[in-house]
mmCIF file of C-alpha atoms in Angstrom:
data_model
loop_
_atom_site.group_PDB
_atom_site.id
_atom_site.type_symbol
_atom_site.label_atom_id
_atom_site.label_comp_id
_atom_site.label_asym_id
_atom_site.label_seq_id
_atom_site.Cartn_x
_atom_site.Cartn_y
_atom_site.Cartn_z
ATOM 1 C CA MET D 88 0.009 0.045 0.000
ATOM 2 C CA SER D 89 1.361 3.451 -0.924
ATOM 3 C CA ARG D 90 2.838 5.362 1.889
ATOM 4 C CA LEU D 91 1.296 8.535 0.451
ATOM 5 C CA PHE D 92 -2.172 7.365 1.216
ATOM 6 C CA PHE D 93 -1.313 6.759 4.786
ATOM 7 C CA LYS D 94 1.309 9.438 5.353
ATOM 8 C CA GLY D 95 0.809 11.444 8.545
ATOM 9 C CA GLY D 96 3.096 14.329 7.667
ATOM 10 C CA PHE D 97 6.450 15.230 6.227
ATOM 11 C CA MET D 98 9.815 16.875 7.236
ATOM 12 C CA ALA D 99 11.854 19.410 5.396
ATOM 13 C CA LEU D 100 15.087 17.662 4.148
ATOM 14 C CA GLN D 101 18.319 18.853 2.743
ATOM 15 C CA THR D 102 18.430 15.992 0.291
ATOM 16 C CA ILE D 103 15.245 14.386 -0.930
ATOM 17 C CA ASP D 104 14.369 11.748 -3.331
ATOM 18 C CA ASN D 105 11.888 12.379 -6.252
ATOM 19 C CA ASP D 106 8.899 10.611 -4.529
ATOM 20 C CA SER D 107 9.490 12.223 -1.218
ATOM 21 C CA LEU D 108 9.757 15.669 -2.829
ATOM 22 C CA VAL D 109 6.546 15.187 -4.858
ATOM 23 C CA GLU D 110 4.716 13.986 -1.697
ATOM 24 C CA SER D 111 5.942 17.095 0.140
ATOM 25 C CA LEU D 112 4.816 19.284 -2.683
ATOM 26 C CA PHE D 113 1.459 17.550 -2.746
ATOM 27 C CA GLU D 114 0.905 18.262 0.921
ATOM 28 C CA ILE D 115 1.726 21.959 0.460
ATOM 29 C CA ILE D 116 -0.440 22.367 -2.658
ATOM 30 C CA ARG D 117 -3.572 20.658 -1.144
ATOM 31 C CA CYS D 118 -3.160 22.896 2.037
ATOM 32 C CA HIS D 119 -2.470 26.216 0.266
ATOM 33 C CA GLY D 120 -3.870 25.827 -3.241
ATOM 34 C CA TYR D 121 -2.175 26.919 -6.396
ATOM 35 C CA GLU D 122 -1.895 30.609 -5.592
ATOM 36 C CA GLY D 123 -0.854 30.105 -2.012
ATOM 37 C CA SER D 124 1.924 27.558 -2.837
ATOM 38 C CA THR D 125 4.614 30.153 -3.631
ATOM 39 C CA ILE D 126 8.078 29.195 -4.584
ATOM 40 C CA SER D 127 9.264 30.615 -1.202
ATOM 41 C CA ARG D 128 6.879 28.400 0.703
ATOM 42 C CA LEU D 129 7.638 25.379 -1.453
ATOM 43 C CA SER D 130 11.338 26.015 -0.879
ATOM 44 C CA GLU D 131 11.013 26.462 2.845
ATOM 45 C CA VAL D 132 8.907 23.395 3.542
ATOM 46 C CA THR D 133 10.910 20.929 1.252
ATOM 47 C CA GLY D 134 14.198 22.363 2.565
ATOM 48 C CA LEU D 135 15.477 22.835 -1.045
ATOM 49 C CA LYS D 136 16.813 26.131 -2.300
ATOM 50 C CA LYS D 137 14.804 27.770 -4.998
ATOM 51 C CA SER D 138 17.598 27.062 -7.562
ATOM 52 C CA SER D 139 17.303 23.352 -6.692
ATOM 53 C CA LEU D 140 13.618 23.349 -7.191
ATOM 54 C CA TYR D 141 14.035 25.089 -10.568
ATOM 55 C CA HIS D 142 16.707 22.582 -11.402
ATOM 56 C CA ARG D 143 14.293 19.704 -10.985
ATOM 57 C CA PHE D 144 11.219 21.709 -12.327
ATOM 58 C CA PRO D 145 12.444 24.192 -14.997
ATOM 59 C CA ALA D 146 9.004 25.663 -15.596
ATOM 60 C CA GLY D 147 8.706 26.350 -11.849
ATOM 61 C CA LYS D 148 5.499 25.916 -10.022
ATOM 62 C CA ASP D 149 3.530 24.766 -13.070
ATOM 63 C CA ASP D 150 6.003 21.810 -13.440
ATOM 64 C CA MET D 151 5.714 21.007 -9.815
ATOM 65 C CA VAL D 152 1.929 20.929 -9.959
ATOM 66 C CA LYS D 153 1.954 18.765 -13.059
ATOM 67 C CA ALA D 154 4.372 16.308 -11.251
ATOM 68 C CA VAL D 155 2.041 16.266 -8.156
ATOM 69 C CA VAL D 156 -1.080 15.639 -10.240
ATOM 70 C CA SER D 157 0.711 12.857 -12.366
ATOM 71 C CA TYR D 158 1.917 11.268 -9.037
ATOM 72 C CA ILE D 159 -1.555 11.376 -7.416
ATOM 73 C CA SER D 160 -3.197 10.168 -10.536
ATOM 74 C CA ALA D 161 -1.009 7.012 -10.488
ATOM 75 C CA GLN D 162 -1.905 6.416 -6.799
ATOM 76 C CA LEU D 163 -5.589 6.991 -7.576
ATOM 77 C CA HIS D 164 -5.624 4.414 -10.477
ATOM 78 C CA GLN D 165 -3.520 1.875 -8.413
ATOM 79 C CA LEU D 166 -5.292 2.168 -5.043
ATOM 80 C CA VAL D 167 -8.860 3.261 -5.797
ATOM 81 C CA ILE D 168 -9.884 2.723 -9.469
ATOM 82 C CA ALA D 169 -8.190 -0.539 -10.302
ATOM 83 C CA PRO D 170 -9.443 -2.353 -7.249
ATOM 84 C CA LEU D 171 -12.958 -1.328 -8.111
ATOM 85 C CA LEU D 172 -12.682 -3.345 -11.345
ATOM 86 C CA VAL D 173 -11.213 -6.526 -9.963
ATOM 87 C CA ARG D 174 -14.061 -9.019 -9.669
ATOM 88 C CA GLN D 175 -12.448 -11.235 -7.034
ATOM 89 C CA GLU D 176 -14.666 -9.655 -4.339
ATOM 90 C CA THR D 177 -18.220 -8.557 -4.293
ATOM 91 C CA PRO D 178 -19.088 -5.059 -5.516
ATOM 92 C CA GLU D 179 -20.083 -4.156 -1.853
ATOM 93 C CA LYS D 180 -16.823 -5.323 -0.569
ATOM 94 C CA ARG D 181 -14.835 -3.425 -3.086
ATOM 95 C CA PHE D 182 -16.813 -0.308 -2.475
ATOM 96 C CA SER D 183 -16.130 -0.675 1.295
ATOM 97 C CA ASN D 184 -12.496 -1.149 0.621
ATOM 98 C CA MET D 185 -12.443 2.109 -1.414
ATOM 99 C CA LEU D 186 -14.115 4.031 1.366
ATOM 100 C CA ALA D 187 -11.424 2.780 3.799
ATOM 101 C CA THR D 188 -8.626 4.010 1.405
ATOM 102 C CA LEU D 189 -10.432 7.368 0.988
ATOM 103 C CA LYS D 190 -10.753 7.752 4.716
ATOM 104 C CA ALA D 191 -7.009 7.216 5.123
ATOM 105 C CA PHE D 192 -6.083 9.482 2.196
ATOM 106 C CA TYR D 193 -8.156 12.312 3.358
ATOM 107 C CA CYS D 194 -7.403 11.676 7.108
ATOM 108 C CA ALA D 195 -11.067 11.317 7.895
ATOM 109 C CA GLY D 196 -11.864 14.548 6.098
ATOM 110 C CA GLN D 197 -9.188 16.675 7.574
ATOM 111 C CA LYS D 198 -7.144 16.901 4.340
ATOM 112 C CA ASN D 199 -8.160 18.694 1.105
ATOM 113 C CA CYS D 200 -8.444 17.088 -2.429
ATOM 114 C CA LEU D 201 -6.368 18.325 -5.328
ATOM 115 C CA LEU D 202 -9.642 18.571 -7.424
ATOM 116 C CA ASN D 203 -11.038 20.877 -4.842
ATOM 117 C CA VAL D 204 -7.967 23.204 -4.491
ATOM 118 C CA LEU D 205 -6.951 23.206 -8.264
ATOM 119 C CA SER D 206 -10.325 23.475 -9.984
ATOM 120 C CA LEU D 207 -10.559 27.200 -9.126
ATOM 121 C CA GLY D 208 -8.015 29.964 -9.473
ATOM 122 C CA GLU D 209 -4.951 30.298 -11.684
ATOM 123 C CA ALA D 210 -4.112 26.554 -12.242
ATOM 124 C CA ARG D 211 -3.475 25.925 -16.025
ATOM 125 C CA ASP D 212 -6.194 24.453 -18.209
ATOM 126 C CA GLU D 213 -4.009 21.463 -18.910
ATOM 127 C CA ILE D 214 -3.749 20.775 -15.159
ATOM 128 C CA LYS D 215 -7.561 21.003 -14.837
ATOM 129 C CA ALA D 216 -7.855 18.620 -17.903
ATOM 130 C CA LEU D 217 -5.703 16.093 -16.126
ATOM 131 C CA LEU D 218 -7.887 16.186 -13.055
ATOM 132 C CA LYS D 219 -11.043 15.784 -15.052
ATOM 133 C CA LYS D 220 -9.610 12.785 -16.853
ATOM 134 C CA ASP D 221 -9.000 11.080 -13.400
ATOM 135 C CA TYR D 222 -12.533 12.158 -12.344
ATOM 136 C CA ASP D 223 -13.927 10.585 -15.459
ATOM 137 C CA ALA D 224 -12.013 7.290 -14.871
ATOM 138 C CA TRP D 225 -13.188 7.144 -11.283
ATOM 139 C CA CYS D 226 -16.808 7.823 -12.191
ATOM 140 C CA THR D 227 -16.617 5.202 -14.964
ATOM 141 C CA ALA D 228 -15.297 2.562 -12.472
ATOM 142 C CA LEU D 229 -18.068 3.318 -10.070
ATOM 143 C CA CYS D 230 -20.708 3.018 -12.825
ATOM 144 C CA MET D 231 -19.324 -0.338 -13.775
ATOM 145 C CA LEU D 232 -19.329 -1.480 -10.142
ATOM 146 C CA SER D 233 -22.887 -0.450 -9.488
ATOM 147 C CA GLN D 234 -24.130 -2.076 -12.716
ATOM 148 C CA GLU D 235 -22.427 -5.191 -11.657
ATOM 149 C CA ALA D 236 -24.479 -4.973 -8.503
ATOM 150 C CA GLY D 237 -27.709 -4.743 -10.489
ATOM 151 C CA LEU D 238 -28.385 -1.088 -11.070
ATOM 152 C CA GLN D 239 -29.495 0.097 -14.543
ATOM 153 C CA PRO D 240 -26.928 2.184 -16.563
ATOM 154 C CA LYS D 241 -28.553 5.489 -16.093
ATOM 155 C CA GLU D 242 -29.145 4.978 -12.344
ATOM 156 C CA ALA D 243 -25.499 3.718 -12.079
ATOM 157 C CA GLU D 244 -24.256 6.946 -13.755
ATOM 158 C CA VAL D 245 -26.331 9.156 -11.418
ATOM 159 C CA ARG D 246 -25.218 7.212 -8.385
ATOM 160 C CA ALA D 247 -21.465 7.431 -9.331
ATOM 161 C CA GLU D 248 -21.685 11.148 -9.958
ATOM 162 C CA HIS D 249 -23.558 11.697 -6.703
ATOM 163 C CA PHE D 250 -20.918 9.871 -4.703
ATOM 164 C CA LEU D 251 -17.984 11.839 -6.115
ATOM 165 C CA VAL D 252 -19.952 15.112 -5.437
ATOM 166 C CA THR D 253 -20.624 13.897 -1.868
ATOM 167 C CA VAL D 254 -16.877 13.187 -1.347
ATOM 168 C CA GLN D 255 -15.966 16.698 -2.543
ATOM 169 C CA GLY D 256 -18.893 18.271 -0.693
ATOM 170 C CA ALA D 257 -18.060 16.571 2.559
ATOM 171 C CA LEU D 258 -14.532 17.709 2.412
ATOM 172 C CA VAL D 259 -15.639 21.322 1.911
ATOM 173 C CA ILE D 260 -18.315 21.279 4.614
ATOM 174 C CA GLN D 261 -16.074 19.679 7.222
ATOM 175 C CA ARG D 262 -13.539 22.420 6.614
ATOM 176 C CA LEU D 263 -16.207 25.018 6.890
ATOM 177 C CA THR D 264 -17.914 23.810 10.111
ATOM 178 C CA ASP D 265 -14.988 22.177 11.887
ATOM 179 C CA ASN D 266 -17.179 19.146 12.428
ATOM 180 C CA PRO D 267 -14.827 16.181 12.571
ATOM 181 C CA LEU D 268 -17.514 13.695 11.756
ATOM 182 C CA THR D 269 -18.880 15.237 8.574
ATOM 183 C CA PHE D 270 -16.794 13.139 6.131
ATOM 184 C CA GLU D 271 -17.180 9.921 8.217
ATOM 185 C CA ASN D 272 -20.909 10.372 8.330
ATOM 186 C CA CYS D 273 -21.277 11.056 4.567
ATOM 187 C CA MET D 274 -19.147 7.918 3.809
ATOM 188 C CA ALA D 275 -21.255 5.703 6.192
ATOM 189 C CA TYR D 276 -24.364 7.037 4.438
ATOM 190 C CA GLU D 277 -22.869 6.236 1.030
ATOM 191 C CA GLN D 278 -21.932 2.658 2.291
ATOM 192 C CA GLU D 279 -25.553 2.029 3.084
ATOM 193 C CA GLN D 280 -27.252 3.754 0.028
ATOM 194 C CA PHE D 281 -24.874 3.276 -2.947
ATOM 195 C CA PHE D 282 -26.180 -0.052 -4.082
ATOM 196 C CA GLN D 283 -29.859 0.429 -3.100
ATOM 197 C CA ILE D 284 -32.028 -0.286 -6.072
ATOM 198 C CA LEU D 285 -35.010 2.123 -6.289
#
């Protein structure tokens, strides 16, 4: 299981391997968004001088954000999307496993989502396009899962979209209200309702 999905924090390092660097950049970006993740802040938290960051990412912050999005995309496909499509367990069990992974990744709703923080503001259109591609892949996997469980295609599509909206909405509302149970409660509700056939 990826250390990123269960990583509790990070430390500034003088020397840092590429994966650890991208993970640190990810934590900064999802905490501060595109505009708030200044080169100065990225340098301070990673422990790398600005010149070192530009050496690894010649286009500066845009290259860093692309690296983070690509890295998280790989994690999403490996740990969330792919397991939804493996039919060795029931759809309900695969859905439950996905919820456990999401709870760990978002620290029970305490951490932001890249889609949430990069879909607004000055992030480049190509970065938003990469995020949408992952959203579409996740939505498709959920559609296939719910159809396997007996839902009709249209209802499966609606259910998948509703779930992803709930994930994003729960993260926003928990941040707004400081209620530590918002995300957990929403995921518990989805656990009960996702496969209900109307």
